[in-house]
The first five atom37 places (N, CA, C, CB, O) and aatype in JSON, in Angstrom:
{
  "aatype": [12, 14, 10, 16, 6, 10, 16, 0, 16, 15, 1, 19, 16, 19, 13, 14, 10, 6, 15, 10, 16, 9, 0, 18, 16, 16, 5, 15, 15, 3, 6, 1, 16, 10, 7, 3, 9, 7, 10, 19, 16, 19, 9, 3, 6, 5, 15, 3, 7, 3, 6, 10, 17, 8, 10, 0, 1, 3, 10, 7, 7, 1, 2, 16, 7, 7, 3, 5, 0, 1, 17, 9, 10, 16, 5, 0, 15, 1, 0, 1, 12, 19, 11, 0, 18, 16, 3, 10, 14, 3, 0, 16, 17, 16, 0, 18, 9, 1, 1, 1, 13, 0, 10, 3, 0, 10, 13, 0, 2, 8, 3, 19, 10, 12, 16, 7, 1, 9, 6, 10, 14, 4, 10],
  "atom_mask": [
    [1, 1, 1, 1, 1],
    [1, 1, 1, 1, 1],
    [1, 1, 1, 1, 1],
    [1, 1, 1, 1, 1],
    [1, 1, 1, 1, 1],
    [1, 1, 1, 1, 1],
    [1, 1, 1, 1, 1],
    [1, 1, 1, 1, 1],
    [1, 1, 1, 1, 1],
    [1, 1, 1, 1, 1],
    [1, 1, 1, 1, 1],
    [1, 1, 1, 1, 1],
    [1, 1, 1, 1, 1],
    [1, 1, 1, 1, 1],
    [1, 1, 1, 1, 1],
    [1, 1, 1, 1, 1],
    [1, 1, 1, 1, 1],
    [1, 1, 1, 1, 1],
    [1, 1, 1, 1, 1],
    [1, 1, 1, 1, 1],
    [1, 1, 1, 1, 1],
    [1, 1, 1, 1, 1],
    [1, 1, 1, 1, 1],
    [1, 1, 1, 1, 1],
    [1, 1, 1, 1, 1],
    [1, 1, 1, 1, 1],
    [1, 1, 1, 1, 1],
    [1, 1, 1, 1, 1],
    [1, 1, 1, 1, 1],
    [1, 1, 1, 1, 1],
    [1, 1, 1, 1, 1],
    [1, 1, 1, 1, 1],
    [1, 1, 1, 1, 1],
    [1, 1, 1, 1, 1],
    [1, 1, 1, 0, 1],
    [1, 1, 1, 1, 1],
    [1, 1, 1, 1, 1],
    [1, 1, 1, 0, 1],
    [1, 1, 1, 1, 1],
    [1, 1, 1, 1, 1],
    [1, 1, 1, 1, 1],
    [1, 1, 1, 1, 1],
    [1, 1, 1, 1, 1],
    [1, 1, 1, 1, 1],
    [1, 1, 1, 1, 1],
    [1, 1, 1, 1, 1],
    [1, 1, 1, 1, 1],
    [1, 1, 1, 1, 1],
    [1, 1, 1, 0, 1],
    [1, 1, 1, 1, 1],
    [1, 1, 1, 1, 1],
    [1, 1, 1, 1, 1],
    [1, 1, 1, 1, 1],
    [1, 1, 1, 1, 1],
    [1, 1, 1, 1, 1],
    [1, 1, 1, 1, 1],
    [1, 1, 1, 1, 1],
    [1, 1, 1, 1, 1],
    [1, 1, 1, 1, 1],
    [1, 1, 1, 0, 1],
    [1, 1, 1, 0, 1],
    [1, 1, 1, 1, 1],
    [1, 1, 1, 1, 1],
    [1, 1, 1, 1, 1],
    [1, 1, 1, 0, 1],
    [1, 1, 1, 0, 1],
    [1, 1, 1, 1, 1],
    [1, 1, 1, 1, 1],
    [1, 1, 1, 1, 1],
    [1, 1, 1, 1, 1],
    [1, 1, 1, 1, 1],
    [1, 1, 1, 1, 1],
    [1, 1, 1, 1, 1],
    [1, 1, 1, 1, 1],
    [1, 1, 1, 1, 1],
    [1, 1, 1, 1, 1],
    [1, 1, 1, 1, 1],
    [1, 1, 1, 1, 1],
    [1, 1, 1, 1, 1],
    [1, 1, 1, 1, 1],
    [1, 1, 1, 1, 1],
    [1, 1, 1, 1, 1],
    [1, 1, 1, 1, 1],
    [1, 1, 1, 1, 1],
    [1, 1, 1, 1, 1],
    [1, 1, 1, 1, 1],
    [1, 1, 1, 1, 1],
    [1, 1, 1, 1, 1],
    [1, 1, 1, 1, 1],
    [1, 1, 1, 1, 1],
    [1, 1, 1, 1, 1],
    [1, 1, 1, 1, 1],
    [1, 1, 1, 1, 1],
    [1, 1, 1, 1, 1],
    [1, 1, 1, 1, 1],
    [1, 1, 1, 1, 1],
    [1, 1, 1, 1, 1],
    [1, 1, 1, 1, 1],
    [1, 1, 1, 1, 1],
    [1, 1, 1, 1, 1],
    [1, 1, 1, 1, 1],
    [1, 1, 1, 1, 1],
    [1, 1, 1, 1, 1],
    [1, 1, 1, 1, 1],
    [1, 1, 1, 1, 1],
    [1, 1, 1, 1, 1],
    [1, 1, 1, 1, 1],
    [1, 1, 1, 1, 1],
    [1, 1, 1, 1, 1],
    [1, 1, 1, 1, 1],
    [1, 1, 1, 1, 1],
    [1, 1, 1, 1, 1],
    [1, 1, 1, 1, 1],
    [1, 1, 1, 1, 1],
    [1, 1, 1, 1, 1],
    [1, 1, 1, 0, 1],
    [1, 1, 1, 1, 1],
    [1, 1, 1, 1, 1],
    [1, 1, 1, 1, 1],
    [1, 1, 1, 1, 1],
    [1, 1, 1, 1, 1],
    [1, 1, 1, 1, 1],
    [1, 1, 1, 1, 1]
  ],
  "atom_positions": [
    [[55.1, 24.21, 113.78], [54.42, 24.15, 112.51], [55.17, 25.03, 111.51], [52.96, 24.59, 112.65], [55.46, 26.19, 111.8]],
    [[55.47, 24.5, 110.33], [56.16, 25.32, 109.33], [55.23, 26.41, 108.78], [56.68, 24.44, 108.18], [54.01, 26.26, 108.79]],
    [[55.83, 27.49, 108.32], [55.04, 28.58, 107.77], [54.54, 28.22, 106.38], [55.87, 29.86, 107.72], [55.26, 27.62, 105.58]],
    [[53.3, 28.59, 106.09], [52.73, 28.46, 104.77], [52.73, 29.83, 104.13], [51.3, 27.84, 104.81], [52.23, 30.79, 104.72]],
    [[53.29, 29.94, 102.93], [53.37, 31.23, 102.25], [52.22, 31.38, 101.27], [54.72, 31.38, 101.53], [51.96, 30.49, 100.45]],
    [[51.53, 32.52, 101.35], [50.44, 32.87, 100.43], [50.74, 34.22, 99.83], [49.05, 32.87, 101.15], [51.17, 35.14, 100.54]],
    [[50.52, 34.37, 98.53], [50.66, 35.66, 97.86], [49.38, 35.91, 97.08], [51.91, 35.7, 96.93], [48.89, 35.02, 96.39]],
    [[48.85, 37.13, 97.18], [47.62, 37.46, 96.47], [47.48, 38.98, 96.37], [46.39, 36.85, 97.18], [48.28, 39.73, 96.91]],
    [[46.44, 39.39, 95.67], [46.03, 40.79, 95.61], [44.59, 40.84, 96.06], [46.22, 41.41, 94.17], [43.74, 40.15, 95.49]],
    [[44.3, 41.65, 97.07], [42.95, 41.73, 97.6], [42.81, 43.01, 98.43], [42.6, 40.49, 98.45], [43.77, 43.75, 98.63]],
    [[41.6, 43.23, 98.9], [41.36, 44.34, 99.81], [41.98, 44.01, 101.16], [39.84, 44.63, 99.96], [41.78, 42.92, 101.7]],
    [[42.76, 44.96, 101.71], [43.41, 44.78, 103.0], [43.06, 45.97, 103.89], [44.96, 44.63, 102.84], [43.19, 47.12, 103.47]],
    [[42.64, 45.69, 105.1], [42.39, 46.71, 106.1], [43.53, 46.66, 107.11], [41.0, 46.52, 106.8], [43.82, 45.6, 107.68]],
    [[44.17, 47.79, 107.32], [45.3, 47.89, 108.25], [44.85, 48.71, 109.45], [46.57, 48.53, 107.56], [44.28, 49.79, 109.29]],
    [[45.1, 48.2, 110.66], [44.64, 48.9, 111.86], [45.55, 48.57, 113.04], [43.18, 48.51, 112.18], [46.22, 47.54, 113.05]],
    [[45.58, 49.47, 114.05], [46.37, 49.21, 115.25], [45.58, 48.35, 116.23], [46.8, 50.53, 115.92], [44.35, 48.46, 116.33]],
    [[46.29, 47.51, 116.94], [45.7, 46.72, 118.03], [46.75, 46.61, 119.12], [45.22, 45.29, 117.53], [47.72, 45.87, 118.99]],
    [[46.53, 47.37, 120.19], [47.54, 47.5, 121.24], [48.83, 48.0, 120.6], [47.77, 46.13, 121.98], [48.8, 49.04, 119.95]],
    [[49.94, 47.3, 120.76], [51.21, 47.78, 120.2], [51.49, 47.21, 118.81], [52.35, 47.41, 121.14], [52.57, 47.42, 118.25]],
    [[50.53, 46.49, 118.25], [50.72, 45.83, 116.95], [50.05, 46.62, 115.82], [50.16, 44.41, 116.99], [49.11, 47.38, 116.04]],
    [[50.55, 46.41, 114.61], [49.86, 46.87, 113.41], [49.36, 45.61, 112.71], [50.79, 47.74, 112.47], [50.15, 44.71, 112.39]],
    [[48.05, 45.56, 112.48], [47.39, 44.36, 111.98], [46.89, 44.59, 110.56], [46.21, 43.96, 112.9], [46.48, 45.69, 110.21]],
    [[46.94, 43.55, 109.75], [46.35, 43.57, 108.41], [45.3, 42.46, 108.34], [47.44, 43.39, 107.3], [45.55, 41.33, 108.74]],
    [[44.13, 42.82, 107.82], [43.01, 41.88, 107.69], [42.57, 41.8, 106.24], [41.83, 42.29, 108.6], [42.32, 42.82, 105.6]],
    [[42.48, 40.6, 105.73], [41.95, 40.37, 104.4], [41.21, 39.04, 104.41], [43.09, 40.38, 103.32], [41.17, 38.35, 105.43]],
    [[40.63, 38.7, 103.29], [39.91, 37.44, 103.2], [40.4, 36.65, 101.99], [38.39, 37.68, 103.11], [40.94, 37.2, 101.04]],
    [[40.2, 35.37, 102.07], [40.47, 34.46, 100.96], [39.27, 33.52, 100.85], [41.81, 33.66, 101.18], [38.44, 33.44, 101.76]],
    [[39.19, 32.83, 99.75], [38.07, 31.92, 99.52], [38.57, 30.49, 99.37], [37.28, 32.33, 98.27], [39.65, 30.25, 98.82]],
    [[37.78, 29.58, 99.87], [38.17, 28.17, 99.81], [37.8, 27.52, 98.48], [37.52, 27.41, 100.95], [38.22, 26.4, 98.19]],
    [[37.01, 28.23, 97.66], [36.63, 27.66, 96.36], [36.35, 28.79, 95.37], [35.38, 26.74, 96.51], [36.55, 29.97, 95.67]],
    [[35.88, 28.43, 94.18], [35.69, 29.38, 93.09], [34.51, 30.34, 93.31], [35.47, 28.63, 91.81], [34.34, 31.28, 92.53]],
    [[33.71, 30.14, 94.34], [32.59, 31.05, 94.6], [33.04, 32.39, 95.16], [31.61, 30.39, 95.57], [32.25, 33.33, 95.21]],
    [[34.28, 32.5, 95.58], [34.88, 33.72, 96.14], [34.03, 34.36, 97.24], [35.11, 34.74, 95.03], [33.69, 35.54, 97.18]],
    [[33.68, 33.55, 98.22], [32.86, 34.01, 99.33], [33.65, 34.69, 100.45], [32.11, 32.85, 99.9], [33.05, 35.31, 101.33]],
    [[34.96, 34.6, 100.43], [35.76, 35.19, 101.5], [35.57, 34.49, 102.83], [0.0, 0.0, 0.0], [35.56, 35.13, 103.88]],
    [[35.41, 33.17, 102.78], [35.1, 32.4, 103.98], [36.32, 32.16, 104.88], [34.51, 31.08, 103.59], [36.18, 31.62, 105.97]],
    [[37.49, 32.55, 104.43], [38.7, 32.43, 105.24], [39.14, 33.83, 105.66], [39.85, 31.7, 104.44], [39.42, 34.68, 104.81]],
    [[39.18, 34.06, 106.95], [39.67, 35.33, 107.47], [41.16, 35.24, 107.7], [0.0, 0.0, 0.0], [41.64, 34.33, 108.38]],
    [[41.9, 36.18, 107.13], [43.35, 36.21, 107.27], [43.71, 37.44, 108.09], [44.07, 36.21, 105.87], [43.63, 38.56, 107.59]],
    [[44.12, 37.23, 109.34], [44.45, 38.33, 110.25], [45.93, 38.17, 110.6], [43.53, 38.33, 111.56], [46.33, 37.18, 111.21]],
    [[46.72, 39.16, 110.2], [48.17, 39.02, 110.29], [48.79, 40.26, 110.92], [48.77, 38.77, 108.9], [48.19, 41.34, 110.95]],
    [[50.0, 40.08, 111.41], [50.75, 41.17, 112.02], [51.76, 41.68, 110.99], [51.48, 40.71, 113.33], [52.42, 40.9, 110.31]],
    [[51.86, 43.0, 110.88], [52.84, 43.61, 109.98], [54.11, 43.85, 110.79], [52.29, 44.96, 109.34], [54.27, 44.9, 111.42]],
    [[55.0, 42.87, 110.77], [56.25, 42.95, 111.52], [57.09, 41.73, 111.14], [55.99, 43.0, 113.09], [56.63, 40.59, 111.28]],
    [[58.29, 41.96, 110.65], [59.15, 40.86, 110.21], [59.49, 39.89, 111.33], [60.42, 41.41, 109.62], [59.82, 38.73, 111.07]],
    [[59.42, 40.33, 112.57], [59.78, 39.48, 113.71], [58.59, 38.67, 114.23], [60.34, 40.33, 114.82], [58.76, 37.82, 115.11]],
    [[57.41, 38.92, 113.7], [56.2, 38.3, 114.23], [55.91, 36.96, 113.56], [55.02, 39.23, 114.07], [56.31, 36.71, 112.42]],
    [[55.19, 36.12, 114.29], [54.65, 34.9, 113.68], [53.14, 34.84, 113.86], [55.31, 33.65, 114.29], [52.52, 33.83, 113.52]],
    [[52.54, 35.9, 114.38], [51.09, 35.97, 114.55], [50.59, 35.48, 115.89], [0.0, 0.0, 0.0], [49.43, 35.69, 116.24]],
    [[51.45, 34.83, 116.66], [51.0, 34.33, 117.96], [50.61, 35.45, 118.92], [52.09, 33.48, 118.59], [49.86, 35.22, 119.87]],
    [[51.11, 36.67, 118.66], [50.74, 37.8, 119.51], [49.23, 38.02, 119.51], [51.46, 39.07, 119.04], [48.66, 38.44, 120.52]],
    [[48.58, 37.74, 118.39], [47.12, 37.89, 118.31], [46.42, 36.97, 119.29], [46.62, 37.61, 116.89], [45.46, 37.36, 119.97]],
    [[46.9, 35.74, 119.36], [46.29, 34.74, 120.25], [46.54, 35.1, 121.71], [46.84, 33.32, 119.95], [45.69, 34.87, 122.57]],
    [[47.73, 35.67, 121.99], [48.04, 36.12, 123.36], [47.13, 37.29, 123.76], [49.54, 36.53, 123.46], [46.65, 37.35, 124.89]],
    [[46.9, 38.22, 122.83], [46.0, 39.33, 123.12], [44.59, 38.84, 123.38], [46.0, 40.35, 121.97], [43.91, 39.32, 124.29]],
    [[44.14, 37.88, 122.58], [42.79, 37.34, 122.77], [42.64, 36.71, 124.15], [42.46, 36.29, 121.68], [41.6, 36.82, 124.79]],
    [[43.7, 36.08, 124.6], [43.68, 35.45, 125.93], [43.81, 36.5, 127.03], [44.81, 34.41, 126.05], [43.01, 36.52, 127.97]],
    [[44.81, 37.36, 126.91], [45.14, 38.29, 127.99], [44.23, 39.52, 128.03], [46.56, 38.73, 127.86], [43.76, 39.91, 129.1]],
    [[43.99, 40.12, 126.9], [43.19, 41.33, 126.83], [41.7, 40.99, 126.67], [43.66, 42.22, 125.67], [40.85, 41.64, 127.27]],
    [[41.41, 39.99, 125.87], [40.03, 39.62, 125.61], [39.45, 38.66, 126.62], [0.0, 0.0, 0.0], [38.24, 38.45, 126.65]],
    [[40.3, 38.07, 127.45], [39.81, 37.14, 128.47], [39.28, 35.84, 127.91], [0.0, 0.0, 0.0], [38.44, 35.19, 128.54]],
    [[39.75, 35.45, 126.75], [39.26, 34.23, 126.11], [40.24, 33.09, 126.36], [39.07, 34.45, 124.58], [41.46, 33.27, 126.22]],
    [[39.72, 31.93, 126.74], [40.6, 30.81, 127.11], [40.61, 29.66, 126.11], [40.21, 30.29, 128.43], [41.59, 28.92, 126.05]],
    [[39.55, 29.49, 125.35], [39.53, 28.39, 124.38], [39.92, 28.89, 123.0], [38.13, 27.73, 124.33], [39.78, 30.08, 122.7]],
    [[40.41, 28.0, 122.17], [40.83, 28.36, 120.82], [39.71, 29.0, 120.02], [0.0, 0.0, 0.0], [39.93, 29.98, 119.31]],
    [[38.49, 28.44, 120.12], [37.37, 29.0, 119.38], [37.01, 30.4, 119.83], [0.0, 0.0, 0.0], [36.74, 31.27, 119.0]],
    [[37.01, 30.62, 121.13], [36.71, 31.96, 121.65], [37.8, 32.96, 121.26], [36.57, 31.92, 123.18], [37.5, 34.11, 120.93]],
    [[39.05, 32.52, 121.29], [40.15, 33.39, 120.89], [40.05, 33.74, 119.41], [41.5, 32.73, 121.18], [40.25, 34.89, 119.03]],
    [[39.73, 32.76, 118.57], [39.59, 33.0, 117.13], [38.47, 34.0, 116.86], [39.33, 31.68, 116.38], [38.62, 34.9, 116.04]],
    [[37.34, 33.84, 117.54], [36.23, 34.76, 117.35], [36.58, 36.17, 117.83], [34.99, 34.25, 118.09], [36.16, 37.15, 117.21]],
    [[37.34, 36.28, 118.91], [37.78, 37.6, 119.39], [38.67, 38.27, 118.34], [38.53, 37.48, 120.74], [38.5, 39.46, 118.06]],
    [[39.61, 37.52, 117.77], [40.5, 38.06, 116.74], [39.68, 38.52, 115.53], [41.55, 37.01, 116.31], [39.9, 39.62, 115.02]],
    [[38.75, 37.7, 115.08], [37.92, 38.07, 113.93], [37.03, 39.27, 114.23], [37.07, 36.88, 113.49], [36.76, 40.08, 113.35]],
    [[36.57, 39.38, 115.46], [35.76, 40.54, 115.85], [36.56, 41.83, 115.73], [35.23, 40.38, 117.29], [36.06, 42.82, 115.22]],
    [[37.81, 41.81, 116.21], [38.64, 43.02, 116.12], [38.86, 43.41, 114.66], [40.01, 42.79, 116.81], [38.79, 44.59, 114.32]],
    [[39.11, 42.43, 113.8], [39.38, 42.69, 112.39], [38.13, 43.19, 111.66], [39.91, 41.43, 111.71], [38.2, 44.17, 110.91]],
    [[37.01, 42.53, 111.87], [35.8, 42.94, 111.17], [35.3, 44.29, 111.67], [34.7, 41.89, 111.33], [34.76, 45.07, 110.89]],
    [[35.49, 44.58, 112.93], [35.11, 45.89, 113.48], [35.95, 46.99, 112.82], [35.31, 45.91, 115.03], [35.41, 48.04, 112.45]],
    [[37.25, 46.77, 112.69], [38.11, 47.77, 112.06], [37.7, 48.03, 110.62], [39.58, 47.33, 112.12], [37.73, 49.17, 110.16]],
    [[37.31, 46.98, 109.91], [36.9, 47.15, 108.52], [35.56, 47.87, 108.43], [36.81, 45.79, 107.82], [35.36, 48.71, 107.55]],
    [[34.65, 47.56, 109.31], [33.31, 48.16, 109.27], [33.32, 49.65, 109.51], [32.42, 47.51, 110.3], [32.63, 50.4, 108.82]],
    [[34.1, 50.1, 110.47], [34.08, 51.51, 110.82], [34.95, 52.35, 109.9], [34.53, 51.7, 112.24], [34.87, 53.58, 109.92]],
    [[35.77, 51.71, 109.1], [36.64, 52.41, 108.14], [37.43, 53.54, 108.79], [35.81, 52.97, 106.99], [37.67, 54.57, 108.17]],
    [[37.83, 53.34, 110.01], [38.59, 54.37, 110.73], [40.09, 54.25, 110.46], [38.32, 54.27, 112.24], [40.88, 55.09, 110.9]],
    [[40.47, 53.22, 109.75], [41.89, 52.96, 109.54], [42.18, 52.86, 108.05], [42.33, 51.67, 110.26], [41.33, 53.21, 107.24]],
    [[43.34, 52.4, 107.69], [43.77, 52.33, 106.3], [43.07, 51.2, 105.57], [45.28, 52.16, 106.22], [43.09, 50.05, 106.01]],
    [[42.46, 51.53, 104.45], [41.81, 50.53, 103.61], [42.51, 50.53, 102.26], [40.27, 50.84, 103.45], [42.51, 51.54, 101.55]],
    [[43.11, 49.41, 101.91], [43.84, 49.27, 100.66], [43.02, 48.36, 99.73], [45.29, 48.68, 100.9], [43.01, 47.14, 99.93]],
    [[42.33, 48.92, 98.74], [41.38, 48.13, 97.95], [42.01, 47.04, 97.08], [40.6, 49.04, 97.09], [41.38, 46.0, 96.86]],
    [[43.21, 47.24, 96.58], [43.85, 46.27, 95.69], [45.32, 46.09, 96.05], [43.71, 46.71, 94.22], [46.2, 46.37, 95.23]],
    [[45.58, 45.64, 97.25], [46.96, 45.49, 97.72], [47.51, 44.12, 97.38], [47.03, 45.73, 99.24], [46.84, 43.1, 97.55]],
    [[48.72, 44.1, 96.9], [49.43, 42.84, 96.68], [50.25, 42.57, 97.94], [50.35, 42.88, 95.39], [50.93, 43.45, 98.46]],
    [[50.16, 41.35, 98.42], [50.78, 41.01, 99.7], [51.3, 39.58, 99.68], [49.77, 41.19, 100.85], [50.93, 38.76, 98.84]],
    [[52.18, 39.31, 100.64], [52.65, 37.95, 100.9], [52.49, 37.72, 102.39], [54.15, 37.74, 100.43], [52.99, 38.48, 103.22]],
    [[51.78, 36.65, 102.73], [51.57, 36.3, 104.13], [52.28, 34.99, 104.44], [50.05, 36.19, 104.46], [52.39, 34.11, 103.58]],
    [[52.74, 34.89, 105.67], [53.4, 33.69, 106.17], [52.53, 33.17, 107.31], [54.89, 33.98, 106.64], [52.58, 33.69, 108.42]],
    [[51.75, 32.17, 107.01], [50.74, 31.67, 107.93], [51.34, 30.68, 108.92], [49.59, 31.0, 107.15], [51.97, 29.69, 108.53]],
    [[51.15, 30.96, 110.19], [51.63, 30.1, 111.26], [50.51, 29.2, 111.79], [52.22, 30.94, 112.4], [50.75, 28.05, 112.15]],
    [[49.29, 29.74, 111.84], [48.2, 28.99, 112.45], [46.94, 29.06, 111.59], [47.92, 29.51, 113.86], [46.57, 30.13, 111.1]],
    [[46.29, 27.93, 111.43], [45.0, 27.83, 110.74], [44.03, 27.21, 111.74], [45.1, 26.96, 109.4], [44.26, 26.13, 112.27]],
    [[42.93, 27.93, 111.98], [41.95, 27.46, 112.97], [40.59, 27.35, 112.3], [41.89, 28.42, 114.2], [40.05, 28.34, 111.81]],
    [[40.02, 26.14, 112.29], [38.68, 25.92, 111.74], [37.66, 26.16, 112.85], [38.53, 24.47, 111.16], [37.68, 25.5, 113.88]],
    [[36.78, 27.12, 112.62], [35.74, 27.44, 113.6], [34.66, 26.36, 113.57], [35.12, 28.83, 113.31], [34.46, 25.7, 112.55]],
    [[33.97, 26.19, 114.69], [32.92, 25.16, 114.76], [31.62, 25.61, 114.1], [32.66, 24.79, 116.21], [30.72, 24.8, 113.89]],
    [[31.52, 26.9, 113.78], [30.34, 27.45, 113.08], [30.78, 28.75, 112.4], [29.14, 27.7, 114.08], [31.77, 29.36, 112.79]],
    [[30.04, 29.15, 111.41], [30.32, 30.39, 110.7], [30.31, 31.57, 111.67], [29.3, 30.62, 109.56], [29.4, 31.69, 112.49]],
    [[31.33, 32.44, 111.58], [31.43, 33.61, 112.44], [31.98, 34.76, 111.62], [32.32, 33.33, 113.69], [33.04, 34.63, 111.01]],
    [[31.28, 35.88, 111.6], [31.68, 37.05, 110.82], [31.94, 36.66, 109.36], [32.95, 37.7, 111.44], [32.86, 37.16, 108.72]],
    [[31.12, 35.77, 108.86], [31.19, 35.24, 107.5], [32.43, 34.4, 107.24], [31.14, 36.38, 106.52], [32.81, 34.2, 106.08]],
    [[33.07, 33.91, 108.28], [34.26, 33.07, 108.12], [34.06, 31.74, 108.84], [35.52, 33.8, 108.67], [33.46, 31.68, 109.91]],
    [[34.57, 30.69, 108.22], [34.6, 29.42, 108.95], [36.02, 28.96, 109.23], [33.86, 28.34, 108.17], [36.24, 27.93, 109.85]],
    [[37.0, 29.75, 108.76], [38.41, 29.48, 109.04], [39.11, 30.8, 109.35], [39.09, 28.74, 107.84], [38.85, 31.81, 108.69]],
    [[39.98, 30.79, 110.34], [40.85, 31.92, 110.65], [42.28, 31.48, 110.44], [40.62, 32.44, 112.12], [42.7, 30.43, 110.93]],
    [[43.04, 32.29, 109.71], [44.48, 32.04, 109.56], [45.23, 33.26, 110.09], [44.86, 31.76, 108.06], [44.87, 34.4, 109.81]],
    [[46.27, 32.99, 110.87], [47.07, 34.09, 111.44], [48.55, 33.85, 111.13], [46.85, 34.22, 112.98], [48.98, 32.73, 110.89]],
    [[49.29, 34.94, 111.15], [50.73, 34.89, 110.88], [51.24, 36.3, 110.72], [0.0, 0.0, 0.0], [50.79, 37.21, 111.42]],
    [[52.17, 36.48, 109.81], [52.68, 37.82, 109.52], [52.5, 38.09, 108.04], [54.18, 37.96, 109.93], [52.29, 37.17, 107.25]],
    [[52.57, 39.35, 107.68], [52.32, 39.76, 106.29], [53.34, 40.81, 105.86], [50.89, 40.3, 106.12], [53.82, 41.6, 106.67]],
    [[53.64, 40.79, 104.58], [54.45, 41.83, 103.96], [53.55, 42.57, 102.97], [55.72, 41.22, 103.25], [52.95, 41.96, 102.08]],
    [[53.46, 43.86, 103.15], [52.67, 44.73, 102.27], [53.61, 45.76, 101.64], [51.5, 45.44, 103.06], [53.87, 46.8, 102.24]],
    [[54.12, 45.49, 100.45], [55.07, 46.42, 99.83], [54.52, 47.84, 99.66], [55.5, 45.89, 98.49], [55.3, 48.79, 99.64]],
    [[53.2, 48.0, 99.53], [52.63, 49.33, 99.33], [52.71, 50.2, 100.59], [51.19, 49.21, 98.88], [52.48, 51.4, 100.51]],
    [[53.03, 49.6, 101.74], [53.2, 50.41, 102.95], [54.64, 50.78, 103.08], [52.72, 49.66, 104.21], [55.03, 51.46, 104.03]]
  ]
}
């Protein structure tokens, strides 16, 4: 699948997950700006985001795509809730999306998960 490039300015939460540094932000599918798309990305030029899916399978014990997506979103939303990591309120970023997964039901206020890698010039 070719990479889809997205550039925006939004709140980004940066947190460690195993040996990875992860960035989590949201996007909206329409003008209501509900943040219904969860964007969970790896901060690493060599990454394509598949490491997240491998962690969900290997560390989280999840075998189906939906379960893996929910595990990834759980890690991201947990990091944002506890505010134990870096919170960038107005970060400009460019993400290279490798995978888009539509959830079968709303989860953590998201119905779509997108994963890939991200560039955050402010870091």
